[in-house]
Coordinates of C-alpha atoms in Angstrom, one line a residue:
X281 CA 115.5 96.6 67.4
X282 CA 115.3 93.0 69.3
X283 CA 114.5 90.3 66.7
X284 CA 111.1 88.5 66.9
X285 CA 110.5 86.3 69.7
X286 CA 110.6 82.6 68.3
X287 CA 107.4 81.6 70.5
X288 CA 104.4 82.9 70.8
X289 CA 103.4 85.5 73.8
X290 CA 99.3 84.5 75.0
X291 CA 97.2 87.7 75.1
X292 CA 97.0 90.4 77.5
X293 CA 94.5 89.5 79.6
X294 CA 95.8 86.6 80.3
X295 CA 96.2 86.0 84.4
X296 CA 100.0 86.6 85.6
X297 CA 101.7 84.4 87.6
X298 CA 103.3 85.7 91.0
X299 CA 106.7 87.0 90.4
X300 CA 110.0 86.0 92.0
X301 CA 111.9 88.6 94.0
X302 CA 116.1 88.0 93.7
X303 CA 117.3 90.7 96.2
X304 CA 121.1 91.1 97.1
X305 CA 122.9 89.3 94.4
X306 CA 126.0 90.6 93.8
X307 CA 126.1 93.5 91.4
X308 CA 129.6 92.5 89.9
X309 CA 132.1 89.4 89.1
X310 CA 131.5 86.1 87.9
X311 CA 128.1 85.3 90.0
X312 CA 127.1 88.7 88.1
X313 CA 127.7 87.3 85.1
X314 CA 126.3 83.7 86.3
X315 CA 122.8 85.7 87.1
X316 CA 122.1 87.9 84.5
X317 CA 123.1 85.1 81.6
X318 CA 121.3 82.0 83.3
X319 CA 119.3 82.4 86.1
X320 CA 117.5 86.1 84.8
X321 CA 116.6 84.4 81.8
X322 CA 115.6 81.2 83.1
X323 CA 113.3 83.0 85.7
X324 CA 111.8 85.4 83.4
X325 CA 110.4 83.2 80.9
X326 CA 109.4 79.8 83.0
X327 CA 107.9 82.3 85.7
X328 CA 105.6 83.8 84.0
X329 CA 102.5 82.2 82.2
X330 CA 103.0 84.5 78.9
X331 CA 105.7 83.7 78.4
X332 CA 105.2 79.8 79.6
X333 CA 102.6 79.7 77.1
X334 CA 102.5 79.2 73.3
X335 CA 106.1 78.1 72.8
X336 CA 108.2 76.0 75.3
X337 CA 111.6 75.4 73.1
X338 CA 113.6 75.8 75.8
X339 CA 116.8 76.3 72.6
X340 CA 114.7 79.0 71.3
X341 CA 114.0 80.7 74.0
X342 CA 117.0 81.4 75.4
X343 CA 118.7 82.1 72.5
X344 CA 115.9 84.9 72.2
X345 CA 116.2 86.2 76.1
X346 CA 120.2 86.2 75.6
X347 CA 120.1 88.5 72.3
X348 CA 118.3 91.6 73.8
X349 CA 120.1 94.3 75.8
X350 CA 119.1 94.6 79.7
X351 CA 117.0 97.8 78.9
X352 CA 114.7 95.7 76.5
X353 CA 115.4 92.7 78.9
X354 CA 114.2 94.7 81.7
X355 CA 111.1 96.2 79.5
X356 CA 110.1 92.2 78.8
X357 CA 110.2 91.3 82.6
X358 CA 107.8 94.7 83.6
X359 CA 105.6 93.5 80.5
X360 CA 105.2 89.9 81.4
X361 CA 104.9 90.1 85.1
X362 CA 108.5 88.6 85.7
X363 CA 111.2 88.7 88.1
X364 CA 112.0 91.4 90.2
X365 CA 115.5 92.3 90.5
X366 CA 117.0 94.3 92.9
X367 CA 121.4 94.3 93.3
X368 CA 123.2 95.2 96.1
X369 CA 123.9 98.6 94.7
X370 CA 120.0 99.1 94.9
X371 CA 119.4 98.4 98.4
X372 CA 122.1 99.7 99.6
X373 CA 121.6 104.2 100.8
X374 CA 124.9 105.2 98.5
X375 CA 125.5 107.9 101.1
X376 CA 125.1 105.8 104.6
X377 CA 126.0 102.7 102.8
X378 CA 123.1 100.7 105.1
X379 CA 120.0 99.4 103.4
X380 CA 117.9 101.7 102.2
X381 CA 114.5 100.9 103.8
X382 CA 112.6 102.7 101.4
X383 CA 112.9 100.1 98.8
X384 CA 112.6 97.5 101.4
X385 CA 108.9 99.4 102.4
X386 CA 108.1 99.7 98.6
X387 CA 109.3 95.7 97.6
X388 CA 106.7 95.2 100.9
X389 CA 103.9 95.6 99.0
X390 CA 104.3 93.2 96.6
X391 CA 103.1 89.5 96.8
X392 CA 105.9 86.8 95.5
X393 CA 106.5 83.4 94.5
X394 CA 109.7 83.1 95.9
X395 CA 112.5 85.5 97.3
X396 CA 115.9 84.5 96.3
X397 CA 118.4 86.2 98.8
X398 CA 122.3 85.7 99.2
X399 CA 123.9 84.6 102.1
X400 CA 125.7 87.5 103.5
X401 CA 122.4 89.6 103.2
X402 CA 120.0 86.8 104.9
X403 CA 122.3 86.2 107.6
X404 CA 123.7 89.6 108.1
X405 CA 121.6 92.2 107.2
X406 CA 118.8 92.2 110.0
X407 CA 116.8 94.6 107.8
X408 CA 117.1 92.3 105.0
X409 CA 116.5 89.5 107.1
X410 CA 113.5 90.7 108.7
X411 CA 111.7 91.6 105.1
X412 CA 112.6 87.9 104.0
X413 CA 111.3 86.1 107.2
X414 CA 108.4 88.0 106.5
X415 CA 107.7 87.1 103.1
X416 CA 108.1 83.3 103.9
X417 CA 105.3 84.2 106.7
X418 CA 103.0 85.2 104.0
X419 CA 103.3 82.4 102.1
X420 CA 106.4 82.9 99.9
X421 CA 109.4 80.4 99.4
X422 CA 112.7 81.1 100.0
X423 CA 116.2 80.2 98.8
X424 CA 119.4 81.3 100.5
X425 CA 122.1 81.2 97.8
X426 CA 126.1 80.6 99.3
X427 CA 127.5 83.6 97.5
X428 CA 130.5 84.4 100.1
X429 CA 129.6 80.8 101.7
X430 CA 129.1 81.8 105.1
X431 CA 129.5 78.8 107.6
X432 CA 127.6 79.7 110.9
X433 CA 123.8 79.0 109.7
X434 CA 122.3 79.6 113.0
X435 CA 120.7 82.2 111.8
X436 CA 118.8 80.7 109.3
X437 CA 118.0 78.1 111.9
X438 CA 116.5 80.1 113.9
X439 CA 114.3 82.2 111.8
X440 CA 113.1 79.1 109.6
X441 CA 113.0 76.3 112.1
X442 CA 115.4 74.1 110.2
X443 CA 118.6 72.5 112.1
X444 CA 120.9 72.6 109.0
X445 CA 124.6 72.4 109.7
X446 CA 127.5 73.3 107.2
X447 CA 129.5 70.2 107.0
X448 CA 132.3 71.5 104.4
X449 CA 133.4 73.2 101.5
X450 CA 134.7 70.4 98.8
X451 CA 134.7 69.2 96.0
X452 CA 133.0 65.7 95.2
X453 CA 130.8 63.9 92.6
X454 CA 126.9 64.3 93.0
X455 CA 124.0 62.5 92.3
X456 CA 120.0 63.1 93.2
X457 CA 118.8 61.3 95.9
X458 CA 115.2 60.1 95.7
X459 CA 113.8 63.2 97.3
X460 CA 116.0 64.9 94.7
X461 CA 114.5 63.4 91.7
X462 CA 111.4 64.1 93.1
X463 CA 111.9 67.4 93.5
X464 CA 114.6 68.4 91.3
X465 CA 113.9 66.3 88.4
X466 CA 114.4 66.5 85.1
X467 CA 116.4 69.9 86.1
X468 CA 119.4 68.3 87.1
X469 CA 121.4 65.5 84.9
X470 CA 120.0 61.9 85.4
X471 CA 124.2 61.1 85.7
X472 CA 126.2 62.1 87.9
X473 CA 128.2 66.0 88.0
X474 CA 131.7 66.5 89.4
X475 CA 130.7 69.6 91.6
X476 CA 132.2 71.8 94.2
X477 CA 129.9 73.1 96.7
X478 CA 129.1 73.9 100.3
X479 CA 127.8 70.5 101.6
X480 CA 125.0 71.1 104.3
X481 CA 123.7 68.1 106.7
X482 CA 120.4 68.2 108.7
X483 CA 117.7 67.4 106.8
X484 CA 116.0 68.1 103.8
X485 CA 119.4 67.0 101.5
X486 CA 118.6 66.7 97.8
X487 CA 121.8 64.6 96.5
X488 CA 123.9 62.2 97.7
X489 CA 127.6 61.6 97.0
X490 CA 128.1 59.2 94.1
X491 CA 130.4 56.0 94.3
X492 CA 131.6 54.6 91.5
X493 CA 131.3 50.7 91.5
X494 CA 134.1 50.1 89.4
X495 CA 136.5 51.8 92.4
X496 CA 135.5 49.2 95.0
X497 CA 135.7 46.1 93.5
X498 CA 138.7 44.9 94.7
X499 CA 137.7 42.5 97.3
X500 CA 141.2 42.6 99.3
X501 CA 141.3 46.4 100.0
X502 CA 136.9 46.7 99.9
X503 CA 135.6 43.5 101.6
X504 CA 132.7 45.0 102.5
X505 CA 132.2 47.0 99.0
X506 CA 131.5 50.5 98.8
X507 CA 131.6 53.0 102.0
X508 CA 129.0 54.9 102.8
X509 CA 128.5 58.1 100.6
X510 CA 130.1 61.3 103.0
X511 CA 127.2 63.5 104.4
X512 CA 126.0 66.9 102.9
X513 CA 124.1 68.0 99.7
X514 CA 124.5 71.1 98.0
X515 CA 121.4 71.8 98.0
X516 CA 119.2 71.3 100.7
X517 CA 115.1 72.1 101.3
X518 CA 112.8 72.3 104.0
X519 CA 108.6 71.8 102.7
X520 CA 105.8 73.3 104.1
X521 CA 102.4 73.5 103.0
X522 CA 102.5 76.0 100.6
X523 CA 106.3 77.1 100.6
X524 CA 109.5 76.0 101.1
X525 CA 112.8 77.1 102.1
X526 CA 116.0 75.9 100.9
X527 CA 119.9 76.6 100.7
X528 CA 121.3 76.1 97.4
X529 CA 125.6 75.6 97.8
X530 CA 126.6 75.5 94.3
X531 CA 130.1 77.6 94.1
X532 CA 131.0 76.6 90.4
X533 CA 128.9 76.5 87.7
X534 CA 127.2 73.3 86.2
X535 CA 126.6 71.9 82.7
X536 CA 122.7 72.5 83.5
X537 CA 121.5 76.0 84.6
X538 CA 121.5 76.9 88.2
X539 CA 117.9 79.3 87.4
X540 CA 116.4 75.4 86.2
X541 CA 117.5 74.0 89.3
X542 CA 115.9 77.1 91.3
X543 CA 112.9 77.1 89.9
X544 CA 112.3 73.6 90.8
X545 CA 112.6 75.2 94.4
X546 CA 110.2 78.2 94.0
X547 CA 107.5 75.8 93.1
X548 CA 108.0 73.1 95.5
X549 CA 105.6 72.4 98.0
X550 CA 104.2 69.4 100.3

């Protein structure tokens, strides 16, 4: 038996939030383990107003969310009107080994904060695709995650009207920008992280590469002071009205959660 939540659940009746849909996340390896230990548990119990409610230790909580088993984890996310989940093993026909559009017809029907999608499915699974261009028509966000960290983001471009461009795969020292820390905000450490990333230009960028003072104050070799931070953000978003869509590039994983990070982009709007 689970132990006893350390927060308090509001009652019954109270209204749901919408949920958020992560479809196509790889079933196995470390992003597995990344998902199902951070983001699952970050977007089950700051996604849904029960559990929102009442308590909002956020120590507490996911000390609670991390000590059940996925059946009872599962059980909580069905009771509270959280997450949807669906792997790569459950969208793909385990016979034909193409989607199985079936459970694209059935996760149709459902309305959605956000959809959270991996690269390689958004880009190259026109079925996929399709289902998430539609949900972003009808009023859901949308966040492409760089799981295999596909460069060619035409595709994207064209079916969100952004112009974002991959401008390299590196390793460099972050900050938010101010759109960031409007955004982002108290999500993402006010210092700066050592991250490596796919860095996207175009628009929309939510950090900015941070230089350190202390390495251009030698006036011989930096007359001029610090260059100008290189181009690119990890994480990049485009705001409409009532949605948004956004690429988030983080390969490694962070002192902060990426699921805090994400949420921040399932709720932003202009």
């Amino acid at each position: 038996m689970p132990p006893k939540p350390p927060f308090k659940l509001l009652p019954p009746d109270t209204p749901p939030c919408k949920p958020i849909l992560m479809i196509g996340l790889p079933s196995s390896g470390e992003w597995m383990e990344s998902m199902s230990h951070i983001l699952i548990h970050d977007l089950l119990y700051a996604s849904t107003s029960t559990f929102m409610g009442g308590g909002n230790d956020y120590d507490d909580k996911l000390k609670y969310l991390l000590s059940v088993d996925g059946e009872h984890l599962l059980s909580l996310t069905k009771k509270h009107n959280g997450s949807v989940i669906l792997s790569e093993e459950q969208i793909y026909d385990s016979k034909t080994m193409e989607v199985d559009m079936s459970k694209i017809h059935q996760l149709e029907k459902g309305d959605y904060q956000a959809v959270i999608v991996d690269d390689t499915c958004a880009i190259r699974e026109p079925d996929v695709t399709a289902f998430v261009v539609k949900q972003y028509a009808k009023g859901s966000s949308v966040i492409i995650m760089a799981v295999e960290g596909i460069f060619d983001l035409s595709t994207l471009n064209k079916n969100f009207n952004v112009n974002w461009k991959f401008n390299g795969y590196t390793a460099r020292s972050v900050e938010l920008n101010d759109l960031g820390k409007q955004i982002i905000r108290d999500a993402f450490p006010p210092a700066h992280q050592y991250v490596k990333a796919n860095f996207i230009v175009g628009g929309g960028e939510l950090f900015t590469e941070y230089m350190c003072p202390e390495d251009y104050e030698d006036e011989e070799d930096y007359p001029d002071g610090a260059p100008p931070p290189t181009p690119g953000s990890p994480v990049v978003t485009s705001l409409g009205d009532s949605k948004s869509i956004s690429y988030f590039g983080f390969v490694n994983s962070l002192d902060v959660s990426f699921g805090a990070i994400m949420l921040k982009l399932c709720s932003t709007t202009t």
